[in-house]
Amino acid sequence: KQVFSGLSGVLIVDGLDELLPPDLQGVNQYVVALKDLQVKNGAIVNTNIDSNAPTTRTVNGQVDPALTVRTKETQMLRLANIGADIWYRLKLSGAQFRVIAQDANPVAQVWTADELVLPPGKRYDVLVRWPEAGTQTLETLPYSTGPDGDNYPQRRLMTVNVEGDPVPDIAWPTSLAPSSPLATDQVDRTRQFVFSENTKTNQFYINGKQFDATRVNVVAKLGTTEEWTLKNVSREEHPFHIHVNDFLVMAVNGKPVHSYSEQDTVPLPVGGEVRIRMHFNRFVGTYVFHCHIVAHEDNGMMGIIDVSKDGRLSKQTQQALDKMNREMAGQHMGGH
């Protein structure tokens, strides 16, 4: 309800352009914040949302805004899906995406994409340029998240007016950061998480359990590297997201993947699995991992991880959980 009512946005941490070649530093940067809204009787619908219903797609809160750029001039687009549950399959006309960062991680190898899929919570920073003057578009293509998921139609998101004399060619970078050490880290522990759902009751589970604020699902030891297998046994895609410690995707459906950067959000394919690797190297304490479709998270598909120095549930965390249990028990008794 809060996200549909407007409570989501973009936070930019400066410095990405400083990793670009000198001729590209100071490049034009444009936030492209993707969000949808459903309208009924002149008001935004924010309860009992049907995510498969017709919806209005917006960019920075506007319907089909226009961007004017110079021919062949390099632009940086900062793409972010800040919606509650709608996916985007982005495509530019007349240009390709040159990905320089994923989920706020500069890439070790810049890569080119004709299309980019952004589930809720996903971000990409890309370089683009149009070689010829004219009117171009950014659109989202038809996309299905599975038999029990949603089917989204094609929509134009933004119009790009390319005009003026071409600027001289400037070489684009091939790398912005070192490769992640996770690719060759020794794995200290492996875990498996199964994502499932009950479509009749609209309940969602991780390892057969719904989220419980008084239960820690995982206790990890500071300084170790873990490899997680994320299995999706439902008939729709789920975007797995974790806070604090980003991960490196190692394999999808058993096929090794060469990842160009760490990330914090990855789609789990229908009936498939994704293997990821992460290192607990600084933060001590609790945080969450969850499906980034907010309705799924709210209805159970979320867990708590606690990172401690010895790999055991910390005394501070246990005290906090005990206090929460007592408060919840008191509220329950008071309600009766």
XYZ file of C-alpha atoms in Angstrom:
336
model
C 0.000 0.000 0.000
C 2.795 2.424 0.875
C 4.739 1.787 -2.335
C 1.648 2.197 -4.516
C 0.838 5.393 -2.614
C 4.234 6.850 -3.507
C 6.691 5.773 -0.807
C 9.603 4.653 -2.992
C 12.357 6.545 -4.752
C 15.940 6.606 -5.976
C 19.073 7.296 -3.944
C 22.206 8.120 -5.966
C 25.692 7.691 -4.561
C 28.005 9.880 -6.646
C 31.299 8.716 -8.101
C 30.449 6.312 -10.923
C 31.425 8.828 -13.613
C 34.853 9.200 -11.974
C 35.577 5.617 -13.069
C 34.943 6.516 -16.709
C 37.669 7.654 -19.140
C 38.532 11.374 -18.767
C 36.656 12.337 -21.944
C 33.453 10.875 -20.501
C 33.663 12.310 -17.003
C 30.900 14.813 -16.608
C 28.686 12.825 -19.001
C 24.978 13.720 -18.937
C 23.185 11.572 -16.364
C 19.438 10.870 -16.309
C 17.500 8.976 -13.666
C 14.911 6.624 -15.188
C 12.780 5.563 -12.215
C 10.225 2.996 -13.365
C 6.957 2.666 -11.498
C 3.357 1.771 -12.235
C 0.003 2.792 -10.831
C -3.541 1.572 -11.176
C -6.318 4.161 -11.232
C -9.996 3.724 -10.394
C -12.576 6.498 -10.115
C -9.860 9.133 -10.345
C -7.748 7.749 -7.486
C -4.700 5.495 -7.240
C -5.607 1.976 -6.150
C -3.393 0.891 -3.241
C -5.230 -2.073 -1.689
C -6.251 -5.477 -3.054
C -3.989 -4.988 -6.052
C -4.264 -7.381 -8.963
C -0.740 -7.276 -10.362
C -1.970 -8.750 -13.648
C -4.546 -5.975 -14.182
C -4.035 -3.083 -16.626
C -1.689 -0.519 -15.145
C -0.137 2.819 -16.084
C 3.636 2.770 -16.467
C 5.534 5.905 -15.494
C 9.078 7.253 -15.732
C 9.967 9.619 -12.895
C 6.248 9.904 -12.161
C 5.407 10.961 -15.718
C 3.601 9.171 -18.539
C 5.799 8.991 -21.667
C 8.115 11.912 -20.843
C 10.436 13.265 -23.555
C 14.224 13.443 -23.409
C 16.223 15.510 -25.913
C 19.826 14.483 -26.643
C 22.459 15.374 -29.212
C 23.322 12.984 -32.018
C 26.126 10.522 -31.072
C 26.598 12.146 -27.662
C 27.086 9.636 -24.824
C 24.393 9.653 -22.134
C 24.254 7.776 -18.825
C 20.856 6.354 -17.936
C 20.373 5.271 -14.333
C 17.641 2.647 -14.587
C 15.732 1.590 -11.462
C 12.526 -0.376 -10.955
C 11.009 1.229 -7.856
C 7.556 -0.342 -8.219
C 5.897 -2.866 -5.951
C 5.596 -5.904 -8.191
C 5.606 -5.117 -11.935
C 8.513 -6.318 -14.106
C 10.098 -4.428 -17.029
C 11.757 -5.813 -20.161
C 13.484 -2.729 -21.496
C 14.513 -2.038 -25.082
C 15.758 1.101 -26.814
C 15.066 1.857 -30.445
C 18.110 2.932 -32.430
C 20.636 2.112 -29.680
C 21.873 -0.556 -27.292
C 22.530 -0.569 -23.560
C 26.193 -0.570 -22.524
C 26.052 -1.757 -18.895
C 28.604 -0.144 -16.576
C 27.061 -0.967 -13.176
C 24.554 -3.449 -11.772
C 22.792 -2.936 -8.436
C 25.307 -0.190 -7.607
C 28.323 -2.400 -8.410
C 30.660 -1.119 -11.173
C 31.363 -3.943 -13.608
C 34.678 -5.662 -14.254
C 33.715 -6.047 -17.896
C 31.390 -3.613 -19.644
C 28.752 -5.550 -21.587
C 26.243 -4.741 -24.305
C 22.570 -5.679 -24.174
C 19.681 -5.267 -26.601
C 17.249 -5.850 -23.729
C 17.390 -5.615 -19.941
C 14.920 -7.305 -17.575
C 14.270 -5.370 -14.373
C 12.191 -7.075 -11.686
C 11.153 -4.932 -8.707
C 14.228 -3.535 -6.945
C 16.619 -4.047 -9.869
C 19.012 -1.289 -11.029
C 21.359 -0.843 -13.970
C 23.571 2.087 -14.940
C 24.120 2.175 -18.701
C 25.795 4.262 -21.376
C 23.834 4.930 -24.563
C 24.199 7.011 -27.709
C 22.144 7.363 -30.852
C 24.155 7.531 -34.109
C 21.447 9.268 -36.140
C 19.022 12.136 -35.557
C 15.345 11.309 -35.205
C 12.681 10.219 -32.718
C 13.494 7.124 -30.671
C 11.803 5.327 -27.775
C 12.398 3.430 -24.572
C 9.778 0.708 -24.248
C 8.980 -2.322 -22.142
C 8.362 -5.436 -24.234
C 5.803 -8.193 -23.542
C 6.876 -10.322 -20.592
C 5.483 -13.278 -18.668
C 6.596 -14.286 -15.176
C 5.130 -17.789 -15.517
C 1.847 -19.754 -15.508
C 0.947 -18.548 -11.999
C 2.507 -15.128 -12.520
C 1.630 -12.111 -14.645
C 1.600 -11.279 -18.346
C 2.609 -7.737 -19.234
C 1.973 -6.080 -22.615
C 4.287 -3.827 -24.616
C 4.250 -0.176 -23.553
C 6.171 2.919 -24.607
C 7.838 4.420 -21.549
C 9.776 7.416 -22.849
C 10.342 9.328 -26.090
C 13.892 10.368 -27.020
C 14.402 13.217 -29.461
C 17.848 12.926 -31.062
C 18.872 16.113 -32.802
C 21.766 18.372 -33.779
C 25.087 17.777 -35.489
C 26.896 14.591 -34.378
C 29.583 14.976 -31.733
C 33.012 13.348 -32.284
C 33.333 9.693 -31.338
C 34.580 9.014 -27.809
C 35.859 5.551 -26.902
C 33.760 3.757 -24.296
C 35.351 1.944 -21.364
C 35.780 -1.827 -21.286
C 36.063 -2.124 -17.475
C 35.225 -0.017 -14.427
C 36.321 -2.205 -11.506
C 38.351 -5.286 -10.575
C 36.703 -8.689 -10.793
C 34.949 -9.899 -7.648
C 37.171 -12.108 -5.446
C 34.101 -14.262 -4.755
C 34.671 -16.135 -8.005
C 37.758 -17.852 -6.535
C 36.964 -17.691 -2.802
C 37.065 -20.862 -0.752
C 33.507 -21.770 0.227
C 33.152 -22.330 3.969
C 29.506 -23.365 4.002
C 26.695 -24.201 1.582
C 22.957 -23.763 2.147
C 19.771 -24.380 0.190
C 16.608 -22.288 0.197
C 13.373 -23.386 -1.447
C 10.897 -20.715 -2.560
C 7.288 -21.896 -2.792
C 3.754 -20.588 -2.644
C 0.113 -21.522 -2.146
C -1.849 -19.796 -4.902
C -5.195 -20.575 -3.240
C -4.348 -18.855 0.057
C -1.862 -16.291 -1.332
C 0.807 -17.475 1.099
C 4.507 -17.588 0.269
C 7.290 -19.608 1.865
C 11.048 -20.025 2.180
C 11.969 -23.582 3.163
C 8.317 -24.218 3.964
C 8.018 -21.378 6.480
C 6.478 -17.937 6.339
C 8.334 -14.925 7.683
C 8.453 -14.618 11.458
C 10.011 -11.456 12.903
C 11.008 -13.391 16.029
C 12.888 -16.144 14.146
C 16.394 -15.967 12.681
C 16.598 -18.226 9.623
C 20.368 -18.127 9.108
C 23.353 -17.475 11.380
C 26.565 -16.773 9.463
C 30.102 -16.316 10.725
C 31.963 -13.094 10.052
C 34.853 -13.530 7.627
C 33.443 -16.599 5.890
C 32.186 -17.221 2.367
C 28.943 -19.086 1.779
C 27.328 -20.519 -1.328
C 23.546 -20.633 -1.467
C 21.357 -22.606 -3.843
C 18.035 -20.834 -4.377
C 15.386 -23.233 -5.713
C 12.081 -21.959 -7.083
C 9.451 -24.710 -7.025
C 6.569 -22.363 -7.825
C 5.114 -21.617 -11.264
C 6.154 -17.984 -11.339
C 9.439 -16.091 -11.185
C 10.584 -14.562 -7.915
C 13.241 -11.808 -7.709
C 15.523 -12.826 -4.825
C 16.981 -9.811 -2.997
C 19.318 -9.536 -0.029
C 20.436 -6.536 2.009
C 23.961 -5.504 3.137
C 26.160 -8.177 1.505
C 25.875 -8.451 -2.282
C 26.475 -11.763 -4.042
C 28.028 -13.196 -7.183
C 25.842 -15.404 -9.382
C 27.751 -18.643 -10.007
C 25.225 -20.730 -11.965
C 21.649 -20.707 -13.280
C 19.834 -24.032 -13.657
C 23.144 -25.836 -13.200
C 24.913 -23.946 -15.973
C 27.956 -21.912 -14.819
C 27.638 -18.147 -15.259
C 30.509 -15.710 -15.725
C 29.275 -12.687 -13.764
C 30.759 -9.285 -14.499
C 29.838 -7.823 -11.101
C 28.240 -8.609 -7.795
C 24.538 -7.842 -7.423
C 21.759 -7.852 -4.831
C 18.744 -8.916 -6.928
C 18.386 -11.911 -9.251
C 15.319 -13.549 -10.840
C 14.667 -17.153 -9.841
C 13.388 -19.018 -12.938
C 10.174 -21.024 -12.826
C 10.987 -24.520 -11.574
C 14.679 -23.688 -11.628
C 17.521 -22.655 -9.373
C 20.261 -20.062 -9.012
C 23.532 -20.625 -7.166
C 25.098 -17.550 -5.534
C 28.176 -16.842 -3.423
C 28.662 -14.135 -0.783
C 31.272 -13.068 1.757
C 30.418 -11.769 5.239
C 33.334 -9.398 5.624
C 32.314 -6.292 7.616
C 28.788 -6.060 8.961
C 27.823 -7.752 12.228
C 24.125 -7.989 13.033
C 20.803 -8.879 11.440
C 19.262 -8.057 8.087
C 16.788 -9.648 5.678
C 16.545 -11.496 2.376
C 13.265 -11.749 0.498
C 11.333 -11.837 -2.742
C 11.227 -8.248 -4.008
C 7.635 -8.554 -5.169
C 6.272 -6.682 -2.180
C 3.016 -8.656 -1.952
C 5.029 -11.904 -1.803
C 7.357 -10.534 0.854
C 4.440 -9.225 2.922
C 2.741 -12.616 2.728
C 5.669 -14.660 3.967
C 8.538 -14.879 1.465
C 11.216 -13.271 3.651
C 13.867 -14.442 6.115
C 16.332 -13.016 8.640
C 20.092 -13.560 8.633
C 22.302 -12.800 11.625
C 26.059 -12.338 11.105
C 28.119 -12.865 14.256
C 31.805 -13.132 15.078
C 31.612 -16.788 16.136
C 28.842 -18.052 13.874
C 26.393 -18.420 16.740
C 23.309 -16.350 17.413
C 24.607 -13.249 19.152
C 23.470 -12.433 22.682
C 22.306 -9.009 21.516
C 20.153 -10.515 18.777
C 18.697 -13.126 21.127
C 17.792 -10.431 23.638
C 16.096 -8.409 20.912
C 14.113 -11.457 19.765
C 13.095 -12.288 23.342
C 11.914 -8.727 23.880
C 9.916 -8.814 20.642
C 8.335 -12.108 21.673
C 7.286 -10.656 25.015
C 5.845 -7.536 23.373
C 3.916 -9.565 20.820
C 2.603 -11.858 23.574
C 1.509 -8.787 25.557
C -0.302 -7.338 22.553
C -2.051 -10.656 22.016
C -3.212 -10.834 25.645
C -4.292 -7.194 25.552
C -6.333 -7.846 22.432
C -8.351 -10.469 24.300
